[in-house]
PDB file of C-alpha atoms in Angstrom:
ATOM      1  CA  MET A   1      -4.647  25.175   2.582  1.00 84.00           C
ATOM      2  CA  ILE A   2      -6.301  22.166   4.256  1.00 82.00           C
ATOM      3  CA  ASN A   3      -8.372  21.497   1.159  1.00 87.00           C
ATOM      4  CA  PHE A   4      -5.237  21.570  -1.003  1.00 90.00           C
ATOM      5  CA  LEU A   5      -3.447  19.077   1.263  1.00 89.00           C
ATOM      6  CA  THR A   6      -6.513  16.855   1.380  1.00 90.00           C
ATOM      7  CA  TYR A   7      -6.934  16.696  -2.379  1.00 92.00           C
ATOM      8  CA  PHE A   8      -3.182  16.338  -2.920  1.00 93.00           C
ATOM      9  CA  CYS A   9      -3.091  13.278  -0.638  1.00 91.00           C
ATOM     10  CA  LEU A  10      -6.213  11.763  -2.212  1.00 92.00           C
ATOM     11  CA  ILE A  11      -4.841  12.182  -5.730  1.00 94.00           C
ATOM     12  CA  LEU A  12      -1.433  10.871  -4.663  1.00 94.00           C
ATOM     13  CA  GLY A  13      -3.119   7.797  -3.197  1.00 92.00           C
ATOM     14  CA  LEU A  14      -5.038   7.158  -6.400  1.00 93.00           C
ATOM     15  CA  ILE A  15      -1.831   7.522  -8.430  1.00 94.00           C
ATOM     16  CA  PHE A  16      -0.126   4.910  -6.238  1.00 92.00           C
ATOM     17  CA  TRP A  17      -3.059   2.528  -6.678  1.00 91.00           C
ATOM     18  CA  VAL A  18      -2.995   2.872 -10.476  1.00 92.00           C
ATOM     19  CA  TRP A  19       0.816   2.612 -10.568  1.00 90.00           C
ATOM     20  CA  GLY A  20       0.726  -0.722  -8.757  1.00 86.00           C
ATOM     21  CA  THR A  21      -2.055  -2.079 -10.917  1.00 88.00           C
ATOM     22  CA  VAL A  22      -0.266  -1.221 -14.165  1.00 87.00           C
ATOM     23  CA  TYR A  23       2.638  -3.517 -13.229  1.00 82.00           C
ATOM     24  CA  LEU A  24       0.238  -6.480 -13.119  1.00 84.00           C
ATOM     25  CA  ILE A  25       0.152  -6.396 -16.910  1.00 86.00           C
ATOM     26  CA  SER A  26       3.947  -6.571 -17.272  1.00 82.00           C
ATOM     27  CA  LYS A  27       5.891  -9.744 -18.061  1.00 83.00           C
ATOM     28  CA  ARG A  28       7.859  -9.699 -14.827  1.00 80.00           C
ATOM     29  CA  SER A  29       7.866 -12.488 -12.285  1.00 79.00           C
ATOM     30  CA  PRO A  30       4.819 -12.939 -10.033  1.00 79.00           C
ATOM     31  CA  LEU A  31       6.998 -12.073  -7.054  1.00 78.00           C
ATOM     32  CA  TYR A  32       7.927  -8.703  -8.546  1.00 79.00           C
ATOM     33  CA  LYS A  33       4.310  -7.974  -9.474  1.00 83.00           C
ATOM     34  CA  LEU A  34       3.123  -8.913  -6.010  1.00 82.00           C
ATOM     35  CA  HIS A  35       5.751  -6.786  -4.334  1.00 81.00           C
ATOM     36  CA  THR A  36       4.939  -3.761  -6.506  1.00 84.00           C
ATOM     37  CA  LEU A  37       1.212  -4.135  -5.952  1.00 87.00           C
ATOM     38  CA  THR A  38       1.573  -4.522  -2.193  1.00 86.00           C
ATOM     39  CA  VAL A  39       3.859  -1.528  -1.790  1.00 87.00           C
ATOM     40  CA  SER A  40       1.810   0.755  -4.019  1.00 90.00           C
ATOM     41  CA  ASP A  41      -1.488  -0.254  -2.425  1.00 90.00           C
ATOM     42  CA  THR A  42      -0.102   0.306   1.052  1.00 90.00           C
ATOM     43  CA  LEU A  43       1.346   3.715   0.208  1.00 92.00           C
ATOM     44  CA  GLY A  44      -1.784   4.736  -1.711  1.00 93.00           C
ATOM     45  CA  SER A  45      -4.115   3.702   1.066  1.00 92.00           C
ATOM     46  CA  ILE A  46      -2.014   5.487   3.681  1.00 93.00           C
ATOM     47  CA  ALA A  47      -1.953   8.654   1.542  1.00 94.00           C
ATOM     48  CA  ILE A  48      -5.738   8.543   1.209  1.00 93.00           C
ATOM     49  CA  LEU A  49      -6.163   8.072   4.961  1.00 93.00           C
ATOM     50  CA  VAL A  50      -3.802  11.008   5.633  1.00 93.00           C
ATOM     51  CA  GLY A  51      -5.901  13.099   3.257  1.00 93.00           C
ATOM     52  CA  LEU A  52      -9.024  12.110   5.142  1.00 92.00           C
ATOM     53  CA  LEU A  53      -7.238  12.904   8.396  1.00 92.00           C
ATOM     54  CA  TRP A  54      -6.775  16.479   7.175  1.00 89.00           C
ATOM     55  CA  LYS A  55     -10.413  16.695   6.081  1.00 89.00           C
ATOM     56  CA  ILE A  56     -12.087  15.010   9.073  1.00 90.00           C
ATOM     57  CA  PRO A  57      -9.972  15.707  12.182  1.00 88.00           C
ATOM     58  CA  THR A  58     -12.741  14.512  14.513  1.00 92.00           C
ATOM     59  CA  GLU A  59     -12.184  10.956  13.243  1.00 90.00           C
ATOM     60  CA  SER A  60      -8.428  11.103  13.798  1.00 89.00           C
ATOM     61  CA  PRO A  61      -8.136   8.200  16.309  1.00 93.00           C
ATOM     62  CA  LEU A  62      -9.880   5.820  13.915  1.00 92.00           C
ATOM     63  CA  LEU A  63      -7.916   7.038  10.888  1.00 92.00           C
ATOM     64  CA  ILE A  64      -4.581   6.808  12.724  1.00 93.00           C
ATOM     65  CA  LEU A  65      -5.478   3.294  13.818  1.00 93.00           C
ATOM     66  CA  GLY A  66      -6.267   2.470  10.193  1.00 91.00           C
ATOM     67  CA  ILE A  67      -2.890   3.844   9.062  1.00 92.00           C
ATOM     68  CA  ILE A  68      -1.048   1.773  11.657  1.00 93.00           C
ATOM     69  CA  PHE A  69      -2.885  -1.445  10.785  1.00 92.00           C
ATOM     70  CA  LEU A  70      -2.414  -0.851   7.055  1.00 89.00           C
ATOM     71  CA  ALA A  71       1.314  -0.385   7.522  1.00 89.00           C
ATOM     72  CA  ILE A  72       1.661  -3.516   9.644  1.00 91.00           C
ATOM     73  CA  TRP A  73      -0.740  -5.971   7.993  1.00 89.00           C
ATOM     74  CA  ASN A  74      -0.151  -5.052   4.361  1.00 85.00           C
ATOM     75  CA  THR A  75       3.585  -5.381   4.892  1.00 82.00           C
ATOM     76  CA  MET A  76       3.240  -8.741   6.630  1.00 85.00           C
ATOM     77  CA  LEU A  77       0.752 -10.055   4.066  1.00 81.00           C
ATOM     78  CA  GLY A  78       3.008  -8.943   1.222  1.00 76.00           C
ATOM     79  CA  TYR A  79       5.969 -10.801   2.680  1.00 77.00           C
ATOM     80  CA  VAL A  80       3.940 -13.949   3.317  1.00 78.00           C
ATOM     81  CA  LEU A  81       2.486 -13.984  -0.201  1.00 72.00           C
ATOM     82  CA  ALA A  82       5.847 -13.235  -1.772  1.00 70.00           C
ATOM     83  CA  TYR A  83       7.534 -16.004   0.208  1.00 75.00           C
ATOM     84  CA  SER A  84       4.759 -18.442  -0.694  1.00 73.00           C
ATOM     85  CA  SER A  85       4.998 -17.673  -4.384  1.00 66.00           C
ATOM     86  CA  SER A  86       8.747 -18.195  -4.560  1.00 65.00           C
ATOM     87  CA  ASN A  87      10.222 -21.501  -5.717  1.00 63.00           C
ATOM     88  CA  ARG A  88      12.550 -22.013  -2.780  1.00 62.00           C
ATOM     89  CA  LYS A  89      13.364 -25.525  -1.688  1.00 59.00           C
ATOM     90  CA  ASN A  90      13.223 -26.445   1.945  1.00 55.00           C
ATOM     91  CA  VAL A  91      16.631 -25.778   3.520  1.00 50.00           C
ATOM     92  CA  ASN A  92      16.277 -28.622   6.060  1.00 55.00           C
ATOM     93  CA  GLU A  93      15.944 -31.340   3.408  1.00 51.00           C
TER      94      GLU A  93
END
């Protein structure tokens, strides 16, 4: 059962990675592409780390720390890049 969960999470993570990369080819706005890529990479990476957590329980503190940092930093970086790529004018001017 552990092997099934491990491989399911690893394959799910790879599917998320490919799903986010496919949207880079589309004709959508850079903001939409960036958002899709950030979300799919974050979810894919977390799924892969959860799969590794099932497979290597002795490394659980390091893997849990990796999951937490991925969730925080990828989300923050995605918002910063998306905000920077938008064409908003400065509100104070």
